[in-house]
Coordinates of C-alpha atoms and ligand atoms in Angstrom, one line a residue:
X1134 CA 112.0 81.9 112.5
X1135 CA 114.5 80.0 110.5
X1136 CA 116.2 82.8 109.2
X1137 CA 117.0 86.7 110.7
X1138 CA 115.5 88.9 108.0
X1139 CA 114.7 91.8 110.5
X1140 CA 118.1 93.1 108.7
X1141 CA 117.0 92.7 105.3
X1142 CA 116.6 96.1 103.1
X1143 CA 112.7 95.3 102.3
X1144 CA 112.0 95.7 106.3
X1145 CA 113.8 98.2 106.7
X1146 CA 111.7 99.9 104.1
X1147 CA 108.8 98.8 106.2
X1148 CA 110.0 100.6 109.2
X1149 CA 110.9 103.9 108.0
X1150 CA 107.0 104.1 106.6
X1151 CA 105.6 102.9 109.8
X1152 CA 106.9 105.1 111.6
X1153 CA 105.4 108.1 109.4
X1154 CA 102.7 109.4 111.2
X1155 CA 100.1 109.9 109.0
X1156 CA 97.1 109.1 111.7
X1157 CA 94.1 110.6 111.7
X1158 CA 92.4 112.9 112.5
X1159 CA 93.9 115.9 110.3
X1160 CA 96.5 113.5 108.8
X1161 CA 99.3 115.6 106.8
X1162 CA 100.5 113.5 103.9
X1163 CA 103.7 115.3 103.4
X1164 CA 105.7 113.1 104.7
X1165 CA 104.7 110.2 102.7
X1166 CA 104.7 112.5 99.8
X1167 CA 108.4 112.5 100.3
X1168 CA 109.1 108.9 101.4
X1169 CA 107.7 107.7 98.2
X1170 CA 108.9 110.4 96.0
X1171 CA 112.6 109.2 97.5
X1172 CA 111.5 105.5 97.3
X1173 CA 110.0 105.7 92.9
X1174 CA 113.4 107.7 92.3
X1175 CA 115.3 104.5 93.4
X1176 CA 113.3 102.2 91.8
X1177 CA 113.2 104.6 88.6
X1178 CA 109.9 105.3 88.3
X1179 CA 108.3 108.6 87.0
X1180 CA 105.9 110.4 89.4
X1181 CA 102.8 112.2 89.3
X1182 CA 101.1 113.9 92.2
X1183 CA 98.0 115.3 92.3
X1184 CA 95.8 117.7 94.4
X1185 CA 92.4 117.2 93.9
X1186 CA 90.8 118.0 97.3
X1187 CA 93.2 120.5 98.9
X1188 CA 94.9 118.7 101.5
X1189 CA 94.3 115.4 100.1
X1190 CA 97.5 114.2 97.8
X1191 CA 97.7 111.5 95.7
X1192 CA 100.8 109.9 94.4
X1193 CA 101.1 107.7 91.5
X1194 CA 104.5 106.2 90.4
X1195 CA 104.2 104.9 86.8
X1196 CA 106.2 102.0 85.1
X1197 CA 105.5 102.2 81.3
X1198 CA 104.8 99.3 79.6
X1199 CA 106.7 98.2 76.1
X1200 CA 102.3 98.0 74.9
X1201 CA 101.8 101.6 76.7
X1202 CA 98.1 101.8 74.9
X1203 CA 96.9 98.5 76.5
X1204 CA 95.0 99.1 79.5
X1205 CA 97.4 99.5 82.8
X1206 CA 97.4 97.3 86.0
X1207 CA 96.5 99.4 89.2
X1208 CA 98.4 98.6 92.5
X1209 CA 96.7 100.9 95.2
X1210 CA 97.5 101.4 98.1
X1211 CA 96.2 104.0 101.1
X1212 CA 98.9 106.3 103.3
X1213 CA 96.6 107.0 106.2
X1214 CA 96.2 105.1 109.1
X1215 CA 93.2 104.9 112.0
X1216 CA 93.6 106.3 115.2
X1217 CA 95.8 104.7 118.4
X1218 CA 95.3 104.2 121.9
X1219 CA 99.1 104.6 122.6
X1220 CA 98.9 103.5 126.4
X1221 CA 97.4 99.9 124.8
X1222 CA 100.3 98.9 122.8
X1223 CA 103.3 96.6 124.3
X1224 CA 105.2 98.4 121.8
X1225 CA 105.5 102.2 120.3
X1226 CA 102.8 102.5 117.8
X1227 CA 104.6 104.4 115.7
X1228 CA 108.4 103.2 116.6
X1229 CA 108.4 99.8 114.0
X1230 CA 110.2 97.9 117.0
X1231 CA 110.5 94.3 115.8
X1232 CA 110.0 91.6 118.7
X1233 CA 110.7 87.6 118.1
X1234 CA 110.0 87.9 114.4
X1235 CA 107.5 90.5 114.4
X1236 CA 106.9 93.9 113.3
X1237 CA 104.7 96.4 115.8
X1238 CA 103.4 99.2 114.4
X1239 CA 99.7 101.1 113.2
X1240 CA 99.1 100.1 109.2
X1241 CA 101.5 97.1 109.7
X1242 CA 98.7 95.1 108.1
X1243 CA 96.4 97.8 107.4
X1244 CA 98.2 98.7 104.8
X1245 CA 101.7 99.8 104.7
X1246 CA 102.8 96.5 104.6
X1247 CA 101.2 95.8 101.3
X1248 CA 102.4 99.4 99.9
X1249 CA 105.8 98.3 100.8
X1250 CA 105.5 94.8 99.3
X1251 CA 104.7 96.3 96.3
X1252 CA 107.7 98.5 95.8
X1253 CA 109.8 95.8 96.8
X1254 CA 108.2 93.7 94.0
X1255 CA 108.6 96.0 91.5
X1256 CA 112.7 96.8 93.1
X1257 CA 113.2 93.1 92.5
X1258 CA 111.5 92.7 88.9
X1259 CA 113.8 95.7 87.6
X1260 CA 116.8 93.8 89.0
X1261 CA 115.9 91.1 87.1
X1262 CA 115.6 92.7 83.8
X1263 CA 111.9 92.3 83.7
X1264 CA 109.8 94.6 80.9
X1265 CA 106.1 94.5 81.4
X1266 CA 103.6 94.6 78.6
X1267 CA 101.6 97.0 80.2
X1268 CA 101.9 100.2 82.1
X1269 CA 102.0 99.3 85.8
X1270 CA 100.6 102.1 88.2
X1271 CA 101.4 102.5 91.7
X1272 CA 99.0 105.0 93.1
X1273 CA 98.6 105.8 96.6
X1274 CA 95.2 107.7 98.1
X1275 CA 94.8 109.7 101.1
X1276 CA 91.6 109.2 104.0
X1277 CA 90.7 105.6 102.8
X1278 CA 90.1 105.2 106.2
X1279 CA 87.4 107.8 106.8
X1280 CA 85.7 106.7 103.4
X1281 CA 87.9 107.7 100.6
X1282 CA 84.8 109.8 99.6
X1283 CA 87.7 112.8 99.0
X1284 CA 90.5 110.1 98.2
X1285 CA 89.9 107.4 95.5
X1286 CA 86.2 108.7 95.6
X1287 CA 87.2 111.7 94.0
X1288 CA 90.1 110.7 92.0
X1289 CA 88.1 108.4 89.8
X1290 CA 86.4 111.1 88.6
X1291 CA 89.1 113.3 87.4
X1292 CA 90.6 113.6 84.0
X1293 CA 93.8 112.2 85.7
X1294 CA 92.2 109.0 86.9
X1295 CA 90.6 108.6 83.0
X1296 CA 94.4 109.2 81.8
X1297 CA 95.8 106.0 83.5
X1298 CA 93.4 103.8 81.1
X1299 CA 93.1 101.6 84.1
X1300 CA 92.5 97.9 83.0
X1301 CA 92.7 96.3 86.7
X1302 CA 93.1 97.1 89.8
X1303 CA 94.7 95.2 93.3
X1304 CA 94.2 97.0 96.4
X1305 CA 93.5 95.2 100.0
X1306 CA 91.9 92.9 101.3
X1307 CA 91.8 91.6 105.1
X1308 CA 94.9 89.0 106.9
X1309 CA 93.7 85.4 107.4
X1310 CA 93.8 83.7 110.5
X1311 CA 94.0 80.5 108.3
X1312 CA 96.3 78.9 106.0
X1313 CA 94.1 80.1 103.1
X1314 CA 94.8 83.6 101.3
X1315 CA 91.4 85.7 101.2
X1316 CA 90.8 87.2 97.5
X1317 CA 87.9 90.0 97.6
X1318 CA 85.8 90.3 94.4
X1319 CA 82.6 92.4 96.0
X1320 CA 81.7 95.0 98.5
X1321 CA 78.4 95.1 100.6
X1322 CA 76.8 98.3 100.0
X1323 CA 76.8 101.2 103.3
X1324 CA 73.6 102.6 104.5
X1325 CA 74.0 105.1 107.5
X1326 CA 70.2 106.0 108.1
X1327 CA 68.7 107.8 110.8
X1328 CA 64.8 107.1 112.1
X1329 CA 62.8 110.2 113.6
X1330 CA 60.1 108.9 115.5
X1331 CA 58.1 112.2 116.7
X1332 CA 55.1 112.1 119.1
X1333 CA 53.4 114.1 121.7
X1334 CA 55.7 115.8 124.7
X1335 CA 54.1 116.0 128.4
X1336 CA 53.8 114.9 132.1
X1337 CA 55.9 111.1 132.6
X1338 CA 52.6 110.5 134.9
X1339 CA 50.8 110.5 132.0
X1340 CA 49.7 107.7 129.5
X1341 CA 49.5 109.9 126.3
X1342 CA 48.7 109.0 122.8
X1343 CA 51.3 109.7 120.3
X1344 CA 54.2 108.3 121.8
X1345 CA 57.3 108.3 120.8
X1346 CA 58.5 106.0 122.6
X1347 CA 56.6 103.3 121.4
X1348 CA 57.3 104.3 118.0
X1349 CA 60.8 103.6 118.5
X1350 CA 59.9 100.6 120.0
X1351 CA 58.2 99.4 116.5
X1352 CA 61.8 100.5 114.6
X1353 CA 64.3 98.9 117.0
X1354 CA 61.9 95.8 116.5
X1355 CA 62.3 95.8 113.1
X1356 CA 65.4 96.1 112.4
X1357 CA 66.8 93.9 115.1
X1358 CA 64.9 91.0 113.8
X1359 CA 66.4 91.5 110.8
X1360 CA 69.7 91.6 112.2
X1361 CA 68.2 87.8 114.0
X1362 CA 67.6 87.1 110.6
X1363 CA 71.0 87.4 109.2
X1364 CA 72.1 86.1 112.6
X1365 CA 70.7 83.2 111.9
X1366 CA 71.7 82.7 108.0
X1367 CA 75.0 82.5 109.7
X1368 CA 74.9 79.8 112.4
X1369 CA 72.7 77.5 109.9
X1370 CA 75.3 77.6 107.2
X1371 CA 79.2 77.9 108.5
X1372 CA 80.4 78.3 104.8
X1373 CA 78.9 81.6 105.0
X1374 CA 81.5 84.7 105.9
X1375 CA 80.3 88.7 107.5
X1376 CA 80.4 89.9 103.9
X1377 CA 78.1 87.7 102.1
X1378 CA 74.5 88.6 105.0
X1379 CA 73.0 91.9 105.9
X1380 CA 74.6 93.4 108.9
X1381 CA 72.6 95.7 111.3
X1382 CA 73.2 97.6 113.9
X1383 CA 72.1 100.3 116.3
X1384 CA 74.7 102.9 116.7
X1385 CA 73.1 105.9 118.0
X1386 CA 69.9 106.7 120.1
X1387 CA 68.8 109.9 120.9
X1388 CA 66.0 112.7 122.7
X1389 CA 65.5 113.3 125.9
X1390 CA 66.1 115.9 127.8
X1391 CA 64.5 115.2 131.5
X1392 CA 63.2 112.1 133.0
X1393 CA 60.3 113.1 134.1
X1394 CA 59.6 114.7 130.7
X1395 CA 58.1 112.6 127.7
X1396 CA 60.8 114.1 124.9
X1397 CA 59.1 115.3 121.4
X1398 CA 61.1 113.1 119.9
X1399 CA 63.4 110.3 119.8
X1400 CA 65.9 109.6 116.3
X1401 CA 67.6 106.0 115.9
X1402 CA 70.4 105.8 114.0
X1403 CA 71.7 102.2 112.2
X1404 CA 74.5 101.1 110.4
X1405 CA 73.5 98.7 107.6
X1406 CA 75.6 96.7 105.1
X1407 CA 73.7 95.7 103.0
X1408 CA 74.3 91.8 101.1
X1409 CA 75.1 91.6 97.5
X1410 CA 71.6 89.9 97.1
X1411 CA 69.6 92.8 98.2
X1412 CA 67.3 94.5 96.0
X1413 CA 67.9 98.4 97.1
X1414 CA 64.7 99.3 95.9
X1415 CA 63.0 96.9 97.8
X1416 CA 65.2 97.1 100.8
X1417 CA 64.4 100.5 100.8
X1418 CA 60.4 100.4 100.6
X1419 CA 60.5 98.0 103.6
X1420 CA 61.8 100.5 106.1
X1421 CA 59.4 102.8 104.5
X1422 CA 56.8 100.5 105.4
X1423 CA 57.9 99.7 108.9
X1424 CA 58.1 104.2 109.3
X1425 CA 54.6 104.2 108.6
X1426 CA 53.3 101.5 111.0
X1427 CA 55.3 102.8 113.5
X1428 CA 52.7 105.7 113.7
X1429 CA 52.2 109.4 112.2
X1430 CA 54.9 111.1 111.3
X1431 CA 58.0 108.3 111.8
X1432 CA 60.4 110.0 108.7
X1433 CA 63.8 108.1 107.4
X1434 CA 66.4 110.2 106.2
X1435 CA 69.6 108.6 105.5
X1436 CA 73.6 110.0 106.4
X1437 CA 75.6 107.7 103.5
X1438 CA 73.3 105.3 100.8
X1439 CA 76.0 103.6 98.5
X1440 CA 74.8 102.5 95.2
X1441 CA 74.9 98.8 94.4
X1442 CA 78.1 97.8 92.9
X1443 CA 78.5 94.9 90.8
X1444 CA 80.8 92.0 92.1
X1445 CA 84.1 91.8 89.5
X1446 CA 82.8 88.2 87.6
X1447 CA 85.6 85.6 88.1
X1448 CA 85.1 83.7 85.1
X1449 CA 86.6 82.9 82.1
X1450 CA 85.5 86.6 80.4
X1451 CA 88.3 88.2 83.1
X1452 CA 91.9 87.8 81.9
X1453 CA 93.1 89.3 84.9
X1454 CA 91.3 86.9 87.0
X1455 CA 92.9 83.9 85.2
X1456 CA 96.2 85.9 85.3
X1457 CA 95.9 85.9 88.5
X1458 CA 94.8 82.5 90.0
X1459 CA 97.2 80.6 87.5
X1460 CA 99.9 82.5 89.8
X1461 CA 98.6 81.6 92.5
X1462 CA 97.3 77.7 91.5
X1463 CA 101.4 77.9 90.0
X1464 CA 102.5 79.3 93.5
X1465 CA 100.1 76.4 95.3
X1466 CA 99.0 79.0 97.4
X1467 CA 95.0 77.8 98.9
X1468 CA 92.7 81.1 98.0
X1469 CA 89.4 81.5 99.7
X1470 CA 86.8 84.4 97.4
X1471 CA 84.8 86.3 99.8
X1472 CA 82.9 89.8 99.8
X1473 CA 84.6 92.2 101.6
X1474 CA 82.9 93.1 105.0
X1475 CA 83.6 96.4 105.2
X1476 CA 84.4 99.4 102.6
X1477 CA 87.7 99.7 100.7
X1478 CA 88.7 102.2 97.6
X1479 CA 88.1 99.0 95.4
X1480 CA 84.5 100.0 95.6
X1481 CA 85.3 103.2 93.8
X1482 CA 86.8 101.1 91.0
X1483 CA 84.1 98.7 90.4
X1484 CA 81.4 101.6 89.9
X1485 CA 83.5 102.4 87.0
X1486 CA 83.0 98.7 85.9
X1487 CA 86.6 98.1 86.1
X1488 CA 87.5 94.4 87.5
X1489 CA 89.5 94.9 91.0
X1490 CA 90.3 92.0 93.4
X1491 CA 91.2 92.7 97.1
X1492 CA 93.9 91.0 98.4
X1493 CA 96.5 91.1 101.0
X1494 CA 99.1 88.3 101.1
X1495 CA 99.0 88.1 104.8
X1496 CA 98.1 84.0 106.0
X1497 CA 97.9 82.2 109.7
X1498 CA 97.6 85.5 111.4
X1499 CA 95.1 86.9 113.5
X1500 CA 93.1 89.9 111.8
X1501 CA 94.6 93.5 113.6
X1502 CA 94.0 95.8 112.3
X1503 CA 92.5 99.2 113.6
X1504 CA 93.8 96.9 116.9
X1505 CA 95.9 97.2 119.5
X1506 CA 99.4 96.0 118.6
X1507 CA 98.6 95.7 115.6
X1508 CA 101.7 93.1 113.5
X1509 CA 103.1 91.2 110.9
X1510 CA 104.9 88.6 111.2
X1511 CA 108.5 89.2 108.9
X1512 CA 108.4 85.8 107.1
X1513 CA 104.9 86.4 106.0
X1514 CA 105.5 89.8 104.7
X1515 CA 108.8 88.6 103.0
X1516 CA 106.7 85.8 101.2
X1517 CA 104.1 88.4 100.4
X1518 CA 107.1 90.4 98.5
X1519 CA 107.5 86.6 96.2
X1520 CA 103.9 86.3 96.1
X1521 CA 103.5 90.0 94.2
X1522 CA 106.5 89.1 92.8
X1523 CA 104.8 86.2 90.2
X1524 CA 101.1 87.8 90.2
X1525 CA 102.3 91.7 88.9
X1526 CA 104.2 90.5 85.7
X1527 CA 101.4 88.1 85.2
X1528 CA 98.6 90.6 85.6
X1529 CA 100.6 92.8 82.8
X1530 CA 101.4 90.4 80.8
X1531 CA 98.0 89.5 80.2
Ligands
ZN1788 ZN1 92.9 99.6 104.8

């Protein structure tokens, strides 16, 4: 570190958020609720807060633009946080203790950090003088973390969502352990699906038809081939990221109840992500298939199928895309575009056929989050704070 900006007002800001335990499970919001109520009075901003799902908050500061009926510019953000093993950490999860240069503390990257940057942007942009064109909107979701279904996922629905006249939207992406930024343009889609395989109970002396055993067999086959498959599509080409193949996995098995007792049943369970290339349909009539020649009476049933949502086009048709990477080609700053491997709120967004880009400013650091000691480093998040700095009055300016 060349410089001590552990002191500096922006961390600071960082810490007392950190340390607002809004963990789930059960998370009670109100304590954001009032940090950022406290924090858009400072920076002058009007709030709205809105209860959709009881429980479930949302706050959204608003800075109106001097064009207010052009479509706004959405930063998003998410208050909760994952879970903690508390006896893993070096530090205090929730304490913000700064060691060397860096910031401990759950949602340091995942994504307080990014919340705070933002509202340190904006701080900085008033002080300048700076009026936008358009209305900037700083919203900020509950339970991204346990799928947003009753965050974002609902919020886009409402007549307050449809009021903001959203025209883009930032939310996060993932740290990079390189010196290149990561810019998300796509999601894979989530299938949780669960395989009953019945078959005929009875002695475990006995060799009896029916089995469901060997019908589960024939599943775990299948779908770990594919998962050799996408294995494979990796190693042969290194250009290729998690995002951009079909993950599979096996998460849950189950029957049994005796082990001298052939069960009536056994259900597989898999987690799929499913590439941007896929064909649903088709995807879809293949595991049919593989039900029915895994013998009579193999069913599918499925615990979350997400709809295929189309990539935001980063072409010359997207203003906000050239807004934004002739920041960041001004800024010289190396940006990689990837599809996101996991789920975020963007996803939400997209359906809606509004452009959203996931990013995180967060560059040569390892990838923490829902980890252990989870950290930033102070001198990246400070440059993340310059970063936002040029891309939010160029995204409403456009
Ligand atoms: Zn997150």
């Amino acid at each position: 570190m060349s410089t001590d900006v552990s002191a500096d007002p922006a961390v600071l800001n960082l810490q007392t958020y950190l340390r607002i335990r809004s963990v789930h499970p059960n998370v009670n919001y109100d304590e954001c609720l009032a940090y950022l109520r406290g924090q858009a009075q400072q920076l002058g901003l009007s709030v709205q807060e809105y209860t959709i799902v009881p429980k479930k908050p949302i706050l959204v500061m608003t800075w109106t633009g001097s064009d207010p009926a052009l479509p706004s510019i959405l930063l998003n953000s998410h208050m909760d946080v994952v879970p903690v093993f508390e006896k893993s950490w070096k530090h205090p999860p929730f304490a913000a203790e700064i060691e060397d240069g860096v910031v401990y503390g759950r949602g340091a990257q995942d994504m307080k950090s990014v919340a705070v940057q933002y509202i340190e942007a904006v701080r900085r942009l008033k002080q300048t003088g700076f009026k936008p064109k358009r209305t900037i909107h700083l919203s900020f979701v509950p339970d991204e973390e346990v799928g947003g279904r009753q965050g974002m996922g609902e919020f886009v629905k409402s007549e307050h969502f449809r009021a903001l006249n959203v025209g883009f939207s930032l939310d996060e992406g993932l740290a990079s352990a390189s010196s290149e930024y990561l810019v998300y343009n796509a999601e894979r889609s989530i299938w949780h699906i669960s395989i009953t395989c019945p078959g005929k109970s009875g002695h475990g002396s006995l060799l009896l038809p029916d089995n469901c055993g060997e019908k589960v067999r024939y599943i775990i086959d299948k779908f770990m081939d594919l998962r050799q498959e996408s294995k494979k599509k990796m190693e042969d080409n290194p250009e290729l990221t998690a995002g951009d193949v079909t993950s599979v996995n096996l998460t849950i098995l189950s029957g049994g109840i005796q082990n001298n007792v052939v069960p009536e049943k056994f259900v597989a369970s898999f987690d799929l992500r499913l590439a941007l290339s896929v064909n649903h349909q088709e995807f879809e009539n293949m595991i049919k298939k593989w039900c029915s020649e895994a013998g009579p009476g193999v069913t599918y049933d499925f615990d979350q199928k997400d709809a295929f949502v189309a990539a935001t086009p980063l072409d010359n048709g997207n203003p906000y895309w050239l807004a934004f990477k002739a920041t960041t080609d001004e800024l010289k700053l190396p940006v990689k575009i990837c599809t996101f491997p996991g789920g975020t709120d963007s996803r939400y967004i997209r359906e809606l056929n509004i452009p959203a880009l996931g990013f995180t400013p967060i560059i040569n650091t390892e990838p923490g989050l829902h980890q252990h000691n989870e950290s930033l480093k102070l001198d990246v998040f400070m440059r993340g704070i310059q970063i936002y700095e040029k891309i939010i009055p160029a995204l409403a300016n456009v």
